Amino acid sequence: MHAVREWLRDASSIAVLTGAGVSAESGVPTFRGGTPGTPGLWKQHRAEELATPGAFARDPKLVWEWYDWRRSLIAEAKPNPGHYALAAAEARARKFTLITQNVDGLHELAGSRNVLRLHGSIWMLRCLECECEREDRRTPLPEIPPRCECGGMLRPGVVWFGEALPAKIWQEAEKAAREADLFLLIGTSAVVYPAAGLAPIAKSSGARVVEINIAETGLSDSIDEFLQGPSGELLPQLIA
Ligand code: OAD
């Protein structure tokens, strides 16, 4: 912990990758469990069975019910001390890029500014016909699946398994990882690529990599420091 505090203070460029674990203490369930009370399953479906173009094509109502449920939880959620600590770290840092796989917008609510959202936003809806995009924060949605004025079906504005990440955002994330001298990997199971590849990119470009998680991941053995515990408790201690 002490060494990491020094690395944070001395770093000239910090990049952070967050996953669902940072929002767990805000009451947003993670995808793969690991949090008491949030088994990572919804009606016995795994995320990989719902967050795909194929699942949506087969059963848009089921997929939308899942997203409507997550939207209603996120609408009630507030940033936790971990989100606020990251915003405070950004305010103090010379260069700071927060890369997130989360679609809940809680980092921005906590005051983070330089945020790269790899997986989109749960509040954005995109029409499958005319491809227009709009923000819609209503929960529950009045109609499921929701429809565009053009009559087309709307889908969640998030990235699904098997879909490409937004190219420009990914390029910026890769660049931030390459240029960082300190990389923090927080609350992610690090199994979903390409996001999970960012820590190895940072490491091989010379950065120190620190992981914060309640449990070890497949990357824990190849990093500089593993801090075990909830990010909502450890981050404020690190960034006091
Ligand atoms: P996961 O649900 O796969 O992993 C959550 C991680 O957070 C696990 O490693 C937990 O041990 C850890 N964790 C839980 N509570 C924590 C806490 N309080 N403090 C610190 N760590 C905690 O979530 P992601 O890694 O974000 O993608 O999943 C990646 C992607 O898979 C998501 O963006 C989503 C999902 O399916 C798509 O929908 C495309």
PDB file of N, CA and C in Angstrom, residues 142-223:
ATOM      1  N   PRO A 142     -41.347   2.563 -21.051  1.00  0.00           N
ATOM      2  CA  PRO A 142     -42.793   2.360 -21.206  1.00  0.00           C
ATOM      3  C   PRO A 142     -43.139   1.197 -22.138  1.00  0.00           C
ATOM      4  N   GLU A 143     -42.241   0.883 -23.052  1.00  0.00           N
ATOM      5  CA  GLU A 143     -42.538  -0.190 -24.007  1.00  0.00           C
ATOM      6  C   GLU A 143     -41.291  -1.046 -24.175  1.00  0.00           C
ATOM      7  N   ILE A 144     -41.465  -2.365 -24.163  1.00  0.00           N
ATOM      8  CA  ILE A 144     -40.315  -3.268 -24.338  1.00  0.00           C
ATOM      9  C   ILE A 144     -40.630  -4.287 -25.404  1.00  0.00           C
ATOM     10  N   PRO A 145     -39.822  -4.399 -26.470  1.00  0.00           N
ATOM     11  CA  PRO A 145     -38.680  -3.537 -26.780  1.00  0.00           C
ATOM     12  C   PRO A 145     -39.138  -2.132 -27.183  1.00  0.00           C
ATOM     13  N   PRO A 146     -38.336  -1.101 -26.859  1.00  0.00           N
ATOM     14  CA  PRO A 146     -38.689   0.259 -27.255  1.00  0.00           C
ATOM     15  C   PRO A 146     -38.594   0.459 -28.769  1.00  0.00           C
ATOM     16  N   ARG A 147     -39.354   1.414 -29.268  1.00  0.00           N
ATOM     17  CA  ARG A 147     -39.395   1.675 -30.726  1.00  0.00           C
ATOM     18  C   ARG A 147     -38.981   3.111 -31.012  1.00  0.00           C
ATOM     19  N   CYS A 148     -38.384   3.302 -32.170  1.00  0.00           N
ATOM     20  CA  CYS A 148     -38.005   4.631 -32.681  1.00  0.00           C
ATOM     21  C   CYS A 148     -39.234   5.226 -33.380  1.00  0.00           C
ATOM     22  N   GLU A 149     -39.217   6.563 -33.571  1.00  0.00           N
ATOM     23  CA  GLU A 149     -40.322   7.196 -34.307  1.00  0.00           C
ATOM     24  C   GLU A 149     -40.443   6.614 -35.709  1.00  0.00           C
ATOM     25  N   CYS A 150     -39.324   6.146 -36.282  1.00  0.00           N
ATOM     26  CA  CYS A 150     -39.354   5.608 -37.645  1.00  0.00           C
ATOM     27  C   CYS A 150     -39.994   4.214 -37.674  1.00  0.00           C
ATOM     28  N   GLY A 151     -40.299   3.672 -36.495  1.00  0.00           N
ATOM     29  CA  GLY A 151     -40.914   2.344 -36.438  1.00  0.00           C
ATOM     30  C   GLY A 151     -39.918   1.235 -36.150  1.00  0.00           C
ATOM     31  N   GLY A 152     -38.627   1.542 -36.300  1.00  0.00           N
ATOM     32  CA  GLY A 152     -37.596   0.523 -36.069  1.00  0.00           C
ATOM     33  C   GLY A 152     -37.450   0.185 -34.590  1.00  0.00           C
ATOM     34  N   MET A 153     -36.852  -0.971 -34.332  1.00  0.00           N
ATOM     35  CA  MET A 153     -36.626  -1.370 -32.942  1.00  0.00           C
ATOM     36  C   MET A 153     -35.360  -0.698 -32.414  1.00  0.00           C
ATOM     37  N   LEU A 154     -35.414  -0.254 -31.159  1.00  0.00           N
ATOM     38  CA  LEU A 154     -34.228   0.344 -30.538  1.00  0.00           C
ATOM     39  C   LEU A 154     -33.469  -0.727 -29.765  1.00  0.00           C
ATOM     40  N   ARG A 155     -32.149  -0.613 -29.766  1.00  0.00           N
ATOM     41  CA  ARG A 155     -31.303  -1.513 -28.981  1.00  0.00           C
ATOM     42  C   ARG A 155     -30.508  -0.688 -27.968  1.00  0.00           C
ATOM     43  N   PRO A 156     -30.002  -1.334 -26.920  1.00  0.00           N
ATOM     44  CA  PRO A 156     -29.163  -0.589 -25.975  1.00  0.00           C
ATOM     45  C   PRO A 156     -27.872  -0.110 -26.654  1.00  0.00           C
ATOM     46  N   GLY A 157     -27.428   1.088 -26.302  1.00  0.00           N
ATOM     47  CA  GLY A 157     -26.219   1.666 -26.912  1.00  0.00           C
ATOM     48  C   GLY A 157     -24.957   1.160 -26.243  1.00  0.00           C
ATOM     49  N   VAL A 158     -24.877  -0.137 -26.104  1.00  0.00           N
ATOM     50  CA  VAL A 158     -23.709  -0.749 -25.461  1.00  0.00           C
ATOM     51  C   VAL A 158     -23.045  -1.695 -26.458  1.00  0.00           C
ATOM     52  N   VAL A 159     -21.807  -2.076 -26.134  1.00  0.00           N
ATOM     53  CA  VAL A 159     -21.088  -3.017 -27.000  1.00  0.00           C
ATOM     54  C   VAL A 159     -21.382  -4.428 -26.503  1.00  0.00           C
ATOM     55  N   TRP A 160     -21.752  -5.292 -27.419  1.00  0.00           N
ATOM     56  CA  TRP A 160     -22.050  -6.675 -27.055  1.00  0.00           C
ATOM     57  C   TRP A 160     -20.880  -7.589 -27.421  1.00  0.00           C
ATOM     58  N   PHE A 161     -20.878  -8.783 -26.830  1.00  0.00           N
ATOM     59  CA  PHE A 161     -19.867  -9.783 -27.179  1.00  0.00           C
ATOM     60  C   PHE A 161     -19.916 -10.021 -28.677  1.00  0.00           C
ATOM     61  N   GLY A 162     -18.746 -10.052 -29.275  1.00  0.00           N
ATOM     62  CA  GLY A 162     -18.674 -10.295 -30.709  1.00  0.00           C
ATOM     63  C   GLY A 162     -18.717  -9.006 -31.522  1.00  0.00           C
ATOM     64  N   GLU A 163     -18.971  -7.865 -30.875  1.00  0.00           N
ATOM     65  CA  GLU A 163     -18.991  -6.590 -31.601  1.00  0.00           C
ATOM     66  C   GLU A 163     -17.677  -5.844 -31.368  1.00  0.00           C
ATOM     67  N   ALA A 164     -17.333  -5.021 -32.364  1.00  0.00           N
ATOM     68  CA  ALA A 164     -16.091  -4.251 -32.239  1.00  0.00           C
ATOM     69  C   ALA A 164     -16.293  -3.102 -31.257  1.00  0.00           C
ATOM     70  N   LEU A 165     -15.228  -2.742 -30.558  1.00  0.00           N
ATOM     71  CA  LEU A 165     -15.296  -1.557 -29.704  1.00  0.00           C
ATOM     72  C   LEU A 165     -15.253  -0.320 -30.588  1.00  0.00           C
ATOM     73  N   PRO A 166     -15.770   0.810 -30.109  1.00  0.00           N
ATOM     74  CA  PRO A 166     -15.647   2.052 -30.886  1.00  0.00           C
ATOM     75  C   PRO A 166     -14.164   2.314 -31.174  1.00  0.00           C
ATOM     76  N   ALA A 167     -13.805   2.402 -32.475  1.00  0.00           N
ATOM     77  CA  ALA A 167     -12.385   2.360 -32.867  1.00  0.00           C
ATOM     78  C   ALA A 167     -11.558   3.479 -32.238  1.00  0.00           C
ATOM     79  N   LYS A 168     -12.105   4.696 -32.259  1.00  0.00           N
ATOM     80  CA  LYS A 168     -11.310   5.834 -31.783  1.00  0.00           C
ATOM     81  C   LYS A 168     -11.070   5.717 -30.268  1.00  0.00           C
ATOM     82  N   ILE A 169     -12.099   5.299 -29.554  1.00  0.00           N
ATOM     83  CA  ILE A 169     -11.975   5.174 -28.096  1.00  0.00           C
ATOM     84  C   ILE A 169     -10.954   4.082 -27.752  1.00  0.00           C
ATOM     85  N   TRP A 170     -10.994   2.987 -28.511  1.00  0.00           N
ATOM     86  CA  TRP A 170     -10.024   1.917 -28.264  1.00  0.00           C
ATOM     87  C   TRP A 170      -8.599   2.391 -28.537  1.00  0.00           C
ATOM     88  N   GLN A 171      -8.423   3.143 -29.639  1.00  0.00           N
ATOM     89  CA  GLN A 171      -7.073   3.656 -29.951  1.00  0.00           C
ATOM     90  C   GLN A 171      -6.557   4.540 -28.818  1.00  0.00           C
ATOM     91  N   GLU A 172      -7.451   5.390 -28.309  1.00  0.00           N
ATOM     92  CA  GLU A 172      -7.035   6.284 -27.211  1.00  0.00           C
ATOM     93  C   GLU A 172      -6.695   5.481 -25.959  1.00  0.00           C
ATOM     94  N   ALA A 173      -7.471   4.414 -25.702  1.00  0.00           N
ATOM     95  CA  ALA A 173      -7.222   3.590 -24.518  1.00  0.00           C
ATOM     96  C   ALA A 173      -5.877   2.881 -24.638  1.00  0.00           C
ATOM     97  N   GLU A 174      -5.608   2.360 -25.828  1.00  0.00           N
ATOM     98  CA  GLU A 174      -4.340   1.658 -26.052  1.00  0.00           C
ATOM     99  C   GLU A 174      -3.162   2.615 -25.881  1.00  0.00           C
ATOM    100  N   LYS A 175      -3.341   3.828 -26.410  1.00  0.00           N
ATOM    101  CA  LYS A 175      -2.280   4.840 -26.320  1.00  0.00           C
ATOM    102  C   LYS A 175      -2.034   5.192 -24.842  1.00  0.00           C
ATOM    103  N   ALA A 176      -3.126   5.379 -24.096  1.00  0.00           N
ATOM    104  CA  ALA A 176      -2.979   5.717 -22.672  1.00  0.00           C
ATOM    105  C   ALA A 176      -2.260   4.596 -21.931  1.00  0.00           C
ATOM    106  N   ALA A 177      -2.580   3.343 -22.287  1.00  0.00           N
ATOM    107  CA  ALA A 177      -1.926   2.206 -21.621  1.00  0.00           C
ATOM    108  C   ALA A 177      -0.438   2.166 -21.973  1.00  0.00           C
ATOM    109  N   ARG A 178      -0.127   2.439 -23.247  1.00  0.00           N
ATOM    110  CA  ARG A 178       1.278   2.409 -23.688  1.00  0.00           C
ATOM    111  C   ARG A 178       2.097   3.515 -23.041  1.00  0.00           C
ATOM    112  N   GLU A 179       1.462   4.684 -22.849  1.00  0.00           N
ATOM    113  CA  GLU A 179       2.208   5.843 -22.353  1.00  0.00           C
ATOM    114  C   GLU A 179       2.238   5.943 -20.832  1.00  0.00           C
ATOM    115  N   ALA A 180       1.422   5.116 -20.175  1.00  0.00           N
ATOM    116  CA  ALA A 180       1.330   5.234 -18.708  1.00  0.00           C
ATOM    117  C   ALA A 180       2.614   4.756 -18.039  1.00  0.00           C
ATOM    118  N   ASP A 181       2.976   5.401 -16.912  1.00  0.00           N
ATOM    119  CA  ASP A 181       4.021   4.777 -16.093  1.00  0.00           C
ATOM    120  C   ASP A 181       3.405   4.079 -14.890  1.00  0.00           C
ATOM    121  N   LEU A 182       2.103   4.320 -14.661  1.00  0.00           N
ATOM    122  CA  LEU A 182       1.380   3.558 -13.632  1.00  0.00           C
ATOM    123  C   LEU A 182       0.014   3.178 -14.193  1.00  0.00           C
ATOM    124  N   PHE A 183      -0.311   1.892 -14.094  1.00  0.00           N
ATOM    125  CA  PHE A 183      -1.587   1.399 -14.617  1.00  0.00           C
ATOM    126  C   PHE A 183      -2.326   0.705 -13.478  1.00  0.00           C
ATOM    127  N   LEU A 184      -3.558   1.139 -13.237  1.00  0.00           N
ATOM    128  CA  LEU A 184      -4.367   0.516 -12.181  1.00  0.00           C
ATOM    129  C   LEU A 184      -5.480  -0.306 -12.818  1.00  0.00           C
ATOM    130  N   LEU A 185      -5.620  -1.527 -12.335  1.00  0.00           N
ATOM    131  CA  LEU A 185      -6.624  -2.459 -12.858  1.00  0.00           C
ATOM    132  C   LEU A 185      -7.585  -2.712 -11.697  1.00  0.00           C
ATOM    133  N   ILE A 186      -8.818  -2.218 -11.833  1.00  0.00           N
ATOM    134  CA  ILE A 186      -9.672  -2.192 -10.636  1.00  0.00           C
ATOM    135  C   ILE A 186     -11.037  -2.842 -10.867  1.00  0.00           C
ATOM    136  N   GLY A 187     -11.340  -3.847 -10.072  1.00  0.00           N
ATOM    137  CA  GLY A 187     -12.690  -4.414 -10.073  1.00  0.00           C
ATOM    138  C   GLY A 187     -13.118  -5.028 -11.382  1.00  0.00           C
ATOM    139  N   THR A 188     -12.165  -5.654 -12.067  1.00  0.00           N
ATOM    140  CA  THR A 188     -12.532  -6.359 -13.298  1.00  0.00           C
ATOM    141  C   THR A 188     -11.994  -7.785 -13.251  1.00  0.00           C
ATOM    142  N   SER A 189     -12.797  -8.721 -13.773  1.00  0.00           N
ATOM    143  CA  SER A 189     -12.368 -10.117 -13.789  1.00  0.00           C
ATOM    144  C   SER A 189     -11.296 -10.337 -14.861  1.00  0.00           C
ATOM    145  N   ALA A 190     -11.099  -9.337 -15.719  1.00  0.00           N
ATOM    146  CA  ALA A 190     -10.046  -9.367 -16.744  1.00  0.00           C
ATOM    147  C   ALA A 190     -10.153 -10.607 -17.633  1.00  0.00           C
ATOM    148  N   VAL A 191     -11.374 -10.929 -18.025  1.00  0.00           N
ATOM    149  CA  VAL A 191     -11.553 -12.060 -18.940  1.00  0.00           C
ATOM    150  C   VAL A 191     -12.133 -11.604 -20.283  1.00  0.00           C
ATOM    151  N   VAL A 192     -12.622 -10.354 -20.349  1.00  0.00           N
ATOM    152  CA  VAL A 192     -13.257  -9.906 -21.586  1.00  0.00           C
ATOM    153  C   VAL A 192     -12.261  -9.058 -22.393  1.00  0.00           C
ATOM    154  N   TYR A 193     -11.947  -9.548 -23.574  1.00  0.00           N
ATOM    155  CA  TYR A 193     -11.001  -8.853 -24.449  1.00  0.00           C
ATOM    156  C   TYR A 193     -11.763  -8.027 -25.458  1.00  0.00           C
ATOM    157  N   PRO A 194     -11.188  -6.940 -25.977  1.00  0.00           N
ATOM    158  CA  PRO A 194      -9.790  -6.537 -25.804  1.00  0.00           C
ATOM    159  C   PRO A 194      -9.466  -5.784 -24.509  1.00  0.00           C
ATOM    160  N   ALA A 195     -10.475  -5.388 -23.721  1.00  0.00           N
ATOM    161  CA  ALA A 195     -10.174  -4.566 -22.536  1.00  0.00           C
ATOM    162  C   ALA A 195      -9.118  -5.218 -21.642  1.00  0.00           C
ATOM    163  N   ALA A 196      -9.232  -6.538 -21.453  1.00  0.00           N
ATOM    164  CA  ALA A 196      -8.313  -7.230 -20.547  1.00  0.00           C
ATOM    165  C   ALA A 196      -6.873  -7.196 -21.058  1.00  0.00           C
ATOM    166  N   GLY A 197      -6.680  -6.855 -22.325  1.00  0.00           N
ATOM    167  CA  GLY A 197      -5.336  -6.788 -22.878  1.00  0.00           C
ATOM    168  C   GLY A 197      -4.607  -5.496 -22.543  1.00  0.00           C
ATOM    169  N   LEU A 198      -5.313  -4.523 -21.963  1.00  0.00           N
ATOM    170  CA  LEU A 198      -4.678  -3.226 -21.721  1.00  0.00           C
ATOM    171  C   LEU A 198      -3.590  -3.289 -20.646  1.00  0.00           C
ATOM    172  N   ALA A 199      -3.836  -4.055 -19.572  1.00  0.00           N
ATOM    173  CA  ALA A 199      -2.818  -4.141 -18.509  1.00  0.00           C
ATOM    174  C   ALA A 199      -1.529  -4.770 -19.050  1.00  0.00           C
ATOM    175  N   PRO A 200      -1.610  -5.893 -19.787  1.00  0.00           N
ATOM    176  CA  PRO A 200      -0.383  -6.432 -20.382  1.00  0.00           C
ATOM    177  C   PRO A 200       0.308  -5.456 -21.341  1.00  0.00           C
ATOM    178  N   ILE A 201      -0.472  -4.661 -22.076  1.00  0.00           N
ATOM    179  CA  ILE A 201       0.134  -3.653 -22.970  1.00  0.00           C
ATOM    180  C   ILE A 201       0.914  -2.636 -22.125  1.00  0.00           C
ATOM    181  N   ALA A 202       0.287  -2.175 -21.043  1.00  0.00           N
ATOM    182  CA  ALA A 202       0.950  -1.190 -20.179  1.00  0.00           C
ATOM    183  C   ALA A 202       2.225  -1.790 -19.583  1.00  0.00           C
ATOM    184  N   LYS A 203       2.114  -3.028 -19.123  1.00  0.00           N
ATOM    185  CA  LYS A 203       3.268  -3.685 -18.473  1.00  0.00           C
ATOM    186  C   LYS A 203       4.428  -3.821 -19.459  1.00  0.00           C
ATOM    187  N   SER A 204       4.099  -4.281 -20.670  1.00  0.00           N
ATOM    188  CA  SER A 204       5.196  -4.495 -21.616  1.00  0.00           C
ATOM    189  C   SER A 204       5.746  -3.173 -22.144  1.00  0.00           C
ATOM    190  N   SER A 205       5.008  -2.072 -21.917  1.00  0.00           N
ATOM    191  CA  SER A 205       5.545  -0.759 -22.304  1.00  0.00           C
ATOM    192  C   SER A 205       6.271  -0.095 -21.145  1.00  0.00           C
ATOM    193  N   GLY A 206       6.411  -0.812 -20.023  1.00  0.00           N
ATOM    194  CA  GLY A 206       7.244  -0.295 -18.930  1.00  0.00           C
ATOM    195  C   GLY A 206       6.497   0.242 -17.726  1.00  0.00           C
ATOM    196  N   ALA A 207       5.170   0.176 -17.745  1.00  0.00           N
ATOM    197  CA  ALA A 207       4.415   0.717 -16.599  1.00  0.00           C
ATOM    198  C   ALA A 207       4.457  -0.240 -15.414  1.00  0.00           C
ATOM    199  N   ARG A 208       4.323   0.309 -14.225  1.00  0.00           N
ATOM    200  CA  ARG A 208       4.006  -0.514 -13.061  1.00  0.00           C
ATOM    201  C   ARG A 208       2.517  -0.779 -13.102  1.00  0.00           C
ATOM    202  N   VAL A 209       2.132  -2.011 -12.809  1.00  0.00           N
ATOM    203  CA  VAL A 209       0.703  -2.357 -12.832  1.00  0.00           C
ATOM    204  C   VAL A 209       0.267  -2.773 -11.430  1.00  0.00           C
ATOM    205  N   VAL A 210      -0.800  -2.132 -10.969  1.00  0.00           N
ATOM    206  CA  VAL A 210      -1.351  -2.435  -9.645  1.00  0.00           C
ATOM    207  C   VAL A 210      -2.795  -2.897  -9.828  1.00  0.00           C
ATOM    208  N   GLU A 211      -3.132  -3.998  -9.183  1.00  0.00           N
ATOM    209  CA  GLU A 211      -4.506  -4.493  -9.287  1.00  0.00           C
ATOM    210  C   GLU A 211      -5.212  -4.369  -7.940  1.00  0.00           C
ATOM    211  N   ILE A 212      -6.469  -3.917  -8.000  1.00  0.00           N
ATOM    212  CA  ILE A 212      -7.302  -3.864  -6.794  1.00  0.00           C
ATOM    213  C   ILE A 212      -8.539  -4.705  -7.060  1.00  0.00           C
ATOM    214  N   ASN A 213      -8.751  -5.725  -6.244  1.00  0.00           N
ATOM    215  CA  ASN A 213      -9.889  -6.618  -6.460  1.00  0.00           C
ATOM    216  C   ASN A 213     -10.136  -7.371  -5.163  1.00  0.00           C
ATOM    217  N   ILE A 214     -11.368  -7.822  -4.975  1.00  0.00           N
ATOM    218  CA  ILE A 214     -11.638  -8.635  -3.774  1.00  0.00           C
ATOM    219  C   ILE A 214     -11.094 -10.051  -3.945  1.00  0.00           C
ATOM    220  N   ALA A 215     -10.799 -10.439  -5.195  1.00  0.00           N
ATOM    221  CA  ALA A 215     -10.282 -11.790  -5.442  1.00  0.00           C
ATOM    222  C   ALA A 215      -9.240 -11.733  -6.549  1.00  0.00           C
ATOM    223  N   GLU A 216      -8.313 -12.692  -6.560  1.00  0.00           N
ATOM    224  CA  GLU A 216      -7.290 -12.699  -7.620  1.00  0.00           C
ATOM    225  C   GLU A 216      -7.917 -12.999  -8.973  1.00  0.00           C
ATOM    226  N   THR A 217      -7.268 -12.515 -10.020  1.00  0.00           N
ATOM    227  CA  THR A 217      -7.721 -12.795 -11.390  1.00  0.00           C
ATOM    228  C   THR A 217      -6.564 -13.475 -12.139  1.00  0.00           C
ATOM    229  N   GLY A 218      -6.807 -13.787 -13.377  1.00  0.00           N
ATOM    230  CA  GLY A 218      -5.784 -14.427 -14.203  1.00  0.00           C
ATOM    231  C   GLY A 218      -4.571 -13.538 -14.422  1.00  0.00           C
ATOM    232  N   LEU A 219      -4.710 -12.228 -14.163  1.00  0.00           N
ATOM    233  CA  LEU A 219      -3.578 -11.318 -14.371  1.00  0.00           C
ATOM    234  C   LEU A 219      -2.786 -11.079 -13.088  1.00  0.00           C
ATOM    235  N   SER A 220      -3.338 -11.518 -11.956  1.00  0.00           N
ATOM    236  CA  SER A 220      -2.734 -11.133 -10.660  1.00  0.00           C
ATOM    237  C   SER A 220      -1.274 -11.551 -10.515  1.00  0.00           C
ATOM    238  N   ASP A 221      -0.901 -12.644 -11.179  1.00  0.00           N
ATOM    239  CA  ASP A 221       0.477 -13.136 -11.028  1.00  0.00           C
ATOM    240  C   ASP A 221       1.478 -12.367 -11.879  1.00  0.00           C
ATOM    241  N   SER A 222       0.989 -11.586 -12.833  1.00  0.00           N
ATOM    242  CA  SER A 222       1.940 -10.957 -13.761  1.00  0.00           C
ATOM    243  C   SER A 222       1.998  -9.446 -13.583  1.00  0.00           C
ATOM    244  N   ILE A 223       1.645  -8.985 -12.372  1.00  0.00           N
ATOM    245  CA  ILE A 223       1.647  -7.539 -12.130  1.00  0.00           C
ATOM    246  C   ILE A 223       2.585  -7.203 -10.984  1.00  0.00           C
TER     247      ILE A 223
END
